[in-house]
PDB file of C-alpha atoms in Angstrom:
ATOM      1  CA  MET A1114      -7.008 125.698 -19.863  1.00 75.00           C
ATOM      2  CA  ALA A1115      -7.465 124.499 -16.287  1.00 76.00           C
ATOM      3  CA  HIS A1116     -10.646 122.645 -17.313  1.00 80.00           C
ATOM      4  CA  ILE A1117      -8.770 120.700 -19.967  1.00 86.00           C
ATOM      5  CA  PHE A1118      -6.065 119.782 -17.466  1.00 80.00           C
ATOM      6  CA  LEU A1119      -8.683 118.573 -14.956  1.00 82.00           C
ATOM      7  CA  PHE A1120     -10.479 116.625 -17.668  1.00 86.00           C
ATOM      8  CA  ILE A1121      -7.223 114.876 -18.638  1.00 89.00           C
ATOM      9  CA  ILE A1122      -6.519 113.985 -14.989  1.00 88.00           C
ATOM     10  CA  PHE A1123     -10.106 112.753 -14.565  1.00 86.00           C
ATOM     11  CA  CYS A1124      -9.794 110.517 -17.676  1.00 89.00           C
ATOM     12  CA  PHE A1125      -6.418 109.214 -16.515  1.00 89.00           C
ATOM     13  CA  VAL A1126      -7.783 108.289 -13.076  1.00 89.00           C
ATOM     14  CA  TRP A1127     -10.756 106.492 -14.663  1.00 91.00           C
ATOM     15  CA  LEU A1128      -8.472 104.554 -17.012  1.00 91.00           C
ATOM     16  CA  VAL A1129      -6.287 103.512 -14.081  1.00 90.00           C
ATOM     17  CA  LEU A1130      -9.344 102.381 -12.099  1.00 89.00           C
ATOM     18  CA  ILE A1131     -10.721 100.422 -15.060  1.00 91.00           C
ATOM     19  CA  GLY A1132      -7.300  98.797 -15.500  1.00 88.00           C
ATOM     20  CA  ILE A1133      -7.194  97.819 -11.827  1.00 91.00           C
ATOM     21  CA  ILE A1134     -10.685  96.333 -12.059  1.00 89.00           C
ATOM     22  CA  ILE A1135      -9.809  94.334 -15.193  1.00 88.00           C
ATOM     23  CA  ILE A1136      -6.579  93.019 -13.665  1.00 86.00           C
ATOM     24  CA  SER A1137      -8.426  92.118 -10.453  1.00 81.00           C
ATOM     25  CA  VAL A1138     -11.149  90.220 -12.342  1.00 79.00           C
ATOM     26  CA  ILE A1139      -8.536  88.307 -14.359  1.00 77.00           C
ATOM     27  CA  GLY A1140      -6.588  87.522 -11.170  1.00 70.00           C
ATOM     28  CA  ILE A1141      -9.679  86.244  -9.378  1.00 69.00           C
ATOM     29  CA  TYR A1142     -10.630  84.158 -12.416  1.00 65.00           C
ATOM     30  CA  LEU A1143      -7.155  82.610 -12.569  1.00 61.00           C
ATOM     31  CA  LEU A1144      -7.211  81.898  -8.866  1.00 58.00           C
ATOM     32  CA  LEU A1145     -10.598  80.224  -9.000  1.00 56.00           C
ATOM     33  CA  SER A1146     -10.187  78.395 -12.300  1.00 53.00           C
ATOM     34  CA  SER A1147      -6.749  76.901 -11.848  1.00 48.00           C
ATOM     35  CA  SER A1148      -6.308  76.435  -8.122  1.00 45.00           C
ATOM     36  CA  GLY A1149      -9.603  75.057  -6.944  1.00 44.00           C
ATOM     37  CA  PHE A1150      -9.729  72.496  -4.197  1.00 41.00           C
ATOM     38  CA  ARG A1151      -9.483  69.554  -6.620  1.00 48.00           C
ATOM     39  CA  THR A1152      -6.663  70.737  -8.873  1.00 51.00           C
ATOM     40  CA  SER A1153      -3.126  72.028  -8.618  1.00 54.00           C
ATOM     41  CA  PRO A1154      -2.549  75.756  -8.851  1.00 58.00           C
ATOM     42  CA  ALA A1155      -1.024  77.058 -12.066  1.00 62.00           C
ATOM     43  CA  VAL A1156       2.612  77.409 -10.955  1.00 68.00           C
ATOM     44  CA  PRO A1157       5.116  78.020 -13.733  1.00 68.00           C
ATOM     45  CA  THR A1158       8.275  75.925 -13.878  1.00 74.00           C
ATOM     46  CA  SER A1159      11.284  77.925 -12.682  1.00 75.00           C
ATOM     47  CA  GLY A1160      13.773  79.021 -15.317  1.00 79.00           C
ATOM     48  CA  ARG A1161      16.563  76.840 -13.913  1.00 83.00           C
ATOM     49  CA  ILE A1162      14.382  73.719 -13.811  1.00 82.00           C
ATOM     50  CA  LYS A1163      12.993  74.440 -17.274  1.00 85.00           C
ATOM     51  CA  LYS A1164      16.540  74.671 -18.638  1.00 88.00           C
ATOM     52  CA  ILE A1165      17.461  71.296 -17.079  1.00 89.00           C
ATOM     53  CA  LEU A1166      14.213  69.680 -18.282  1.00 90.00           C
ATOM     54  CA  LEU A1167      14.763  70.982 -21.812  1.00 90.00           C
ATOM     55  CA  SER A1168      18.280  69.524 -21.738  1.00 92.00           C
ATOM     56  CA  GLU A1169      17.204  66.140 -20.303  1.00 92.00           C
ATOM     57  CA  LEU A1170      14.230  65.806 -22.632  1.00 93.00           C
ATOM     58  CA  GLY A1171      16.414  66.906 -25.518  1.00 92.00           C
ATOM     59  CA  LYS A1172      18.772  63.974 -24.860  1.00 91.00           C
ATOM     60  CA  GLU A1173      15.811  61.570 -24.939  1.00 90.00           C
ATOM     61  CA  LEU A1174      14.324  63.077 -28.080  1.00 94.00           C
ATOM     62  CA  ARG A1175      17.622  63.211 -29.995  1.00 93.00           C
ATOM     63  CA  SER A1176      18.259  59.523 -29.313  1.00 90.00           C
ATOM     64  CA  LYS A1177      14.846  58.294 -30.541  1.00 90.00           C
ATOM     65  CA  LYS A1178      12.424  58.964 -33.370  1.00 90.00           C
ATOM     66  CA  ASN A1179       8.706  59.800 -33.430  1.00 94.00           C
ATOM     67  CA  GLN A1180       8.264  60.148 -29.676  1.00 97.00           C
ATOM     68  CA  THR A1181       5.025  61.384 -28.093  1.00 98.00           C
ATOM     69  CA  VAL A1182       5.530  63.709 -25.145  1.00 98.00           C
ATOM     70  CA  VAL A1183       2.585  64.481 -22.841  1.00 98.00           C
ATOM     71  CA  ASP A1184       2.659  67.289 -20.277  1.00 96.00           C
ATOM     72  CA  LEU A1185       0.100  66.723 -17.507  1.00 95.00           C
ATOM     73  CA  GLY A1186      -1.048  70.150 -16.378  1.00 91.00           C
ATOM     74  CA  SER A1187       0.747  71.941 -19.210  1.00 93.00           C
ATOM     75  CA  GLY A1188      -0.240  75.405 -17.974  1.00 91.00           C
ATOM     76  CA  TRP A1189       0.836  78.181 -20.319  1.00 92.00           C
ATOM     77  CA  GLY A1190       2.826  75.850 -22.603  1.00 93.00           C
ATOM     78  CA  THR A1191       6.205  77.278 -21.602  1.00 92.00           C
ATOM     79  CA  LEU A1192       7.855  73.860 -21.673  1.00 92.00           C
ATOM     80  CA  LEU A1193       6.109  72.112 -24.579  1.00 94.00           C
ATOM     81  CA  ILE A1194       6.232  74.942 -27.098  1.00 95.00           C
ATOM     82  CA  PRO A1195      10.050  75.343 -26.986  1.00 94.00           C
ATOM     83  CA  LEU A1196      10.401  71.547 -27.232  1.00 95.00           C
ATOM     84  CA  ALA A1197       8.026  71.419 -30.205  1.00 96.00           C
ATOM     85  CA  ARG A1198      10.014  74.125 -31.979  1.00 95.00           C
ATOM     86  CA  LYS A1199      13.322  72.383 -31.345  1.00 94.00           C
ATOM     87  CA  PHE A1200      12.116  68.863 -32.188  1.00 96.00           C
ATOM     88  CA  PRO A1201       9.642  69.091 -35.096  1.00 96.00           C
ATOM     89  CA  ASN A1202       9.716  65.324 -35.752  1.00 95.00           C
ATOM     90  CA  HIS A1203       8.142  64.481 -32.400  1.00 97.00           C
ATOM     91  CA  LYS A1204       4.571  64.924 -31.161  1.00 98.00           C
ATOM     92  CA  PHE A1205       3.786  67.063 -28.081  1.00 98.00           C
ATOM     93  CA  ILE A1206       0.483  67.102 -26.206  1.00 98.00           C
ATOM     94  CA  GLY A1207      -0.366  69.441 -23.351  1.00 97.00           C
ATOM     95  CA  VAL A1208      -3.272  68.576 -21.074  1.00 97.00           C
ATOM     96  CA  GLU A1209      -4.640  71.526 -19.093  1.00 94.00           C
ATOM     97  CA  LYS A1210      -7.863  71.875 -17.121  1.00 92.00           C
ATOM     98  CA  ALA A1211      -7.785  75.648 -16.502  1.00 90.00           C
ATOM     99  CA  LEU A1212      -9.394  77.501 -19.395  1.00 90.00           C
ATOM    100  CA  LEU A1213      -7.222  80.635 -19.630  1.00 89.00           C
ATOM    101  CA  PRO A1214      -3.813  78.860 -19.733  1.00 92.00           C
ATOM    102  CA  TYR A1215      -5.254  76.345 -22.204  1.00 94.00           C
ATOM    103  CA  VAL A1216      -6.503  79.078 -24.569  1.00 94.00           C
ATOM    104  CA  PHE A1217      -3.237  81.004 -24.237  1.00 93.00           C
ATOM    105  CA  SER A1218      -1.235  77.857 -25.078  1.00 95.00           C
ATOM    106  CA  LYS A1219      -3.442  77.092 -28.094  1.00 96.00           C
ATOM    107  CA  ILE A1220      -2.895  80.592 -29.452  1.00 96.00           C
ATOM    108  CA  ARG A1221       0.877  80.500 -28.870  1.00 95.00           C
ATOM    109  CA  ALA A1222       1.176  77.096 -30.573  1.00 96.00           C
ATOM    110  CA  SER A1223      -1.196  77.786 -33.463  1.00 95.00           C
ATOM    111  CA  ARG A1224       1.581  77.727 -36.079  1.00 95.00           C
ATOM    112  CA  LEU A1225       3.224  74.563 -34.792  1.00 97.00           C
ATOM    113  CA  GLU A1226       1.940  71.351 -36.358  1.00 96.00           C
ATOM    114  CA  ASN A1227       3.550  68.974 -33.869  1.00 97.00           C
ATOM    115  CA  VAL A1228       2.001  70.322 -30.672  1.00 97.00           C
ATOM    116  CA  SER A1229      -1.594  70.257 -29.465  1.00 97.00           C
ATOM    117  CA  PHE A1230      -3.339  71.180 -26.247  1.00 97.00           C
ATOM    118  CA  CYS A1231      -6.346  69.427 -24.720  1.00 96.00           C
ATOM    119  CA  HIS A1232      -8.740  71.179 -22.372  1.00 96.00           C
ATOM    120  CA  GLN A1233      -9.548  68.440 -19.891  1.00 94.00           C
ATOM    121  CA  ASN A1234      -8.667  66.913 -16.562  1.00 92.00           C
ATOM    122  CA  PHE A1235      -5.455  64.959 -17.100  1.00 89.00           C
ATOM    123  CA  PHE A1236      -6.760  62.035 -15.047  1.00 92.00           C
ATOM    124  CA  SER A1237      -9.210  61.358 -17.874  1.00 94.00           C
ATOM    125  CA  PHE A1238      -6.483  61.601 -20.548  1.00 96.00           C
ATOM    126  CA  ASN A1239      -5.177  58.218 -21.748  1.00 96.00           C
ATOM    127  CA  LEU A1240      -1.380  57.868 -21.473  1.00 97.00           C
ATOM    128  CA  SER A1241      -1.056  54.616 -23.426  1.00 96.00           C
ATOM    129  CA  ASP A1242       0.500  56.338 -26.480  1.00 96.00           C
ATOM    130  CA  ALA A1243       2.931  58.471 -24.453  1.00 97.00           C
ATOM    131  CA  ASP A1244       6.638  57.771 -24.656  1.00 97.00           C
ATOM    132  CA  ILE A1245       7.520  60.582 -22.248  1.00 97.00           C
ATOM    133  CA  VAL A1246       5.244  62.137 -19.634  1.00 97.00           C
ATOM    134  CA  ILE A1247       6.008  65.333 -17.741  1.00 96.00           C
ATOM    135  CA  SER A1248       4.368  66.140 -14.424  1.00 93.00           C
ATOM    136  CA  PHE A1249       4.610  69.249 -12.252  1.00 86.00           C
ATOM    137  CA  LEU A1250       1.729  68.715  -9.884  1.00 84.00           C
ATOM    138  CA  MET A1251       1.101  69.119  -6.181  1.00 83.00           C
ATOM    139  CA  LYS A1252       2.364  66.487  -3.749  1.00 84.00           C
ATOM    140  CA  LYS A1253      -1.172  65.415  -2.782  1.00 87.00           C
ATOM    141  CA  MET A1254      -1.833  64.347  -6.399  1.00 89.00           C
ATOM    142  CA  MET A1255       1.274  62.229  -6.922  1.00 92.00           C
ATOM    143  CA  LEU A1256      -0.259  58.986  -5.610  1.00 92.00           C
ATOM    144  CA  ARG A1257      -2.976  59.245  -8.264  1.00 93.00           C
ATOM    145  CA  VAL A1258      -0.355  60.117 -10.888  1.00 94.00           C
ATOM    146  CA  LYS A1259       1.638  57.019  -9.883  1.00 94.00           C
ATOM    147  CA  ASP A1260      -1.425  54.774 -10.155  1.00 95.00           C
ATOM    148  CA  LYS A1261      -2.399  56.277 -13.507  1.00 96.00           C
ATOM    149  CA  CYS A1262       1.102  55.926 -14.946  1.00 95.00           C
ATOM    150  CA  GLN A1263       1.468  52.334 -13.755  1.00 95.00           C
ATOM    151  CA  ALA A1264      -1.902  51.412 -15.244  1.00 96.00           C
ATOM    152  CA  GLU A1265      -1.579  53.207 -18.588  1.00 97.00           C
ATOM    153  CA  MET A1266       2.001  53.915 -19.597  1.00 96.00           C
ATOM    154  CA  LYS A1267       3.638  51.449 -21.950  1.00 94.00           C
ATOM    155  CA  HIS A1268       6.790  49.522 -21.181  1.00 90.00           C
ATOM    156  CA  SER A1269       9.952  51.593 -21.763  1.00 91.00           C
ATOM    157  CA  SER A1270       8.200  54.959 -21.354  1.00 96.00           C
ATOM    158  CA  MET A1271       9.638  57.716 -19.158  1.00 96.00           C
ATOM    159  CA  LEU A1272       8.110  60.010 -16.557  1.00 97.00           C
ATOM    160  CA  TYR A1273       9.715  63.245 -15.436  1.00 96.00           C
ATOM    161  CA  CYS A1274       8.354  64.752 -12.216  1.00 93.00           C
ATOM    162  CA  ASN A1275       9.192  68.290 -11.253  1.00 90.00           C
ATOM    163  CA  ARG A1276       9.526  68.987  -7.525  1.00 87.00           C
ATOM    164  CA  PHE A1277       7.399  66.141  -6.140  1.00 90.00           C
ATOM    165  CA  PRO A1278       8.413  62.467  -6.531  1.00 93.00           C
ATOM    166  CA  LEU A1279       6.111  59.509  -6.972  1.00 94.00           C
ATOM    167  CA  PRO A1280       5.443  57.841  -3.625  1.00 94.00           C
ATOM    168  CA  ASP A1281       7.061  54.442  -2.986  1.00 92.00           C
ATOM    169  CA  ILE A1282       8.948  54.279  -6.298  1.00 93.00           C
ATOM    170  CA  ARG A1283      12.669  54.913  -6.597  1.00 95.00           C
ATOM    171  CA  PRO A1284      13.552  57.197  -9.523  1.00 97.00           C
ATOM    172  CA  ILE A1285      16.217  56.062 -11.961  1.00 95.00           C
ATOM    173  CA  LYS A1286      17.645  59.578 -11.871  1.00 95.00           C
ATOM    174  CA  LYS A1287      17.344  62.529  -9.505  1.00 93.00           C
ATOM    175  CA  ILE A1288      18.595  65.962 -10.494  1.00 91.00           C
ATOM    176  CA  SER A1289      18.741  68.488  -7.679  1.00 88.00           C
ATOM    177  CA  LEU A1290      19.731  72.107  -8.036  1.00 84.00           C
ATOM    178  CA  GLY A1291      20.275  72.453  -4.311  1.00 78.00           C
ATOM    179  CA  THR A1292      16.770  72.902  -2.958  1.00 74.00           C
ATOM    180  CA  LEU A1293      13.747  70.684  -2.471  1.00 66.00           C
ATOM    181  CA  TYR A1294      11.823  72.957  -4.839  1.00 75.00           C
ATOM    182  CA  GLU A1295      14.352  72.535  -7.627  1.00 84.00           C
ATOM    183  CA  THR A1296      14.490  68.777  -8.101  1.00 90.00           C
ATOM    184  CA  ILE A1297      13.587  66.605 -11.072  1.00 91.00           C
ATOM    185  CA  TYR A1298      12.803  62.892 -10.729  1.00 94.00           C
ATOM    186  CA  LYS A1299      13.045  60.542 -13.721  1.00 96.00           C
ATOM    187  CA  TYR A1300      11.186  57.217 -13.766  1.00 96.00           C
ATOM    188  CA  HIS A1301      11.279  54.352 -16.233  1.00 94.00           C
ATOM    189  CA  PHE A1302       8.145  52.242 -16.733  1.00 88.00           C
TER     190      PHE A1302
END
C-alpha cells in the first residue's frame, strides 16, 4: 500500500514539473516573439479602456455603413472579436506580428465572417481602405504610426490611440479615466 502511495506522489511531482516546464517554455516564447527589440510587447487593453473603446467605436459604427476597422497590433483579438460580433455588417482586420496571439485570434474568430487576422508587421500593412484604425503601441513607435497614417489613411478616416498620442498632432477628442495609462486619443484624417 505504501508503494502505491509513493508511486502516486512520484507521478504527481513529475506532472507538476512537466507543467512548470511547459508554462516556462510558453512564457519565454511569448516574451521573445512579441516583445523583441523592434516591436511592442503584447500588452492587453485594460477592461476599463476596452469598455470605453467599444462604446466609442460603437457610436462610429452605428452611424455609418460598411466600415473597415483595422487594429494595428491586434494581439489576442480581445477588442476586434467583440466588435465583429456586435457589428456584423462591418469588416474588421487585425494585424499581429507575434505568432501565438495571431493563431489564437484566428481560432477564436473562425466562425465570424466579418473579421480576419493577418500575420505580419503592421508597418507593411496598407491602411488605404481603413475607415477606422486602432493603435495600442509603445510610445517609441508613435512617430512611425503618425507618418504611416498621414501617408496612407483616406480623408475622413479615424484613428484611435490607446495610451500614447501621436506626436505633434492635436487629437479631436481625448478621453481620460484619470491616469496617463488610461487615456484614449481620437484623430480625424
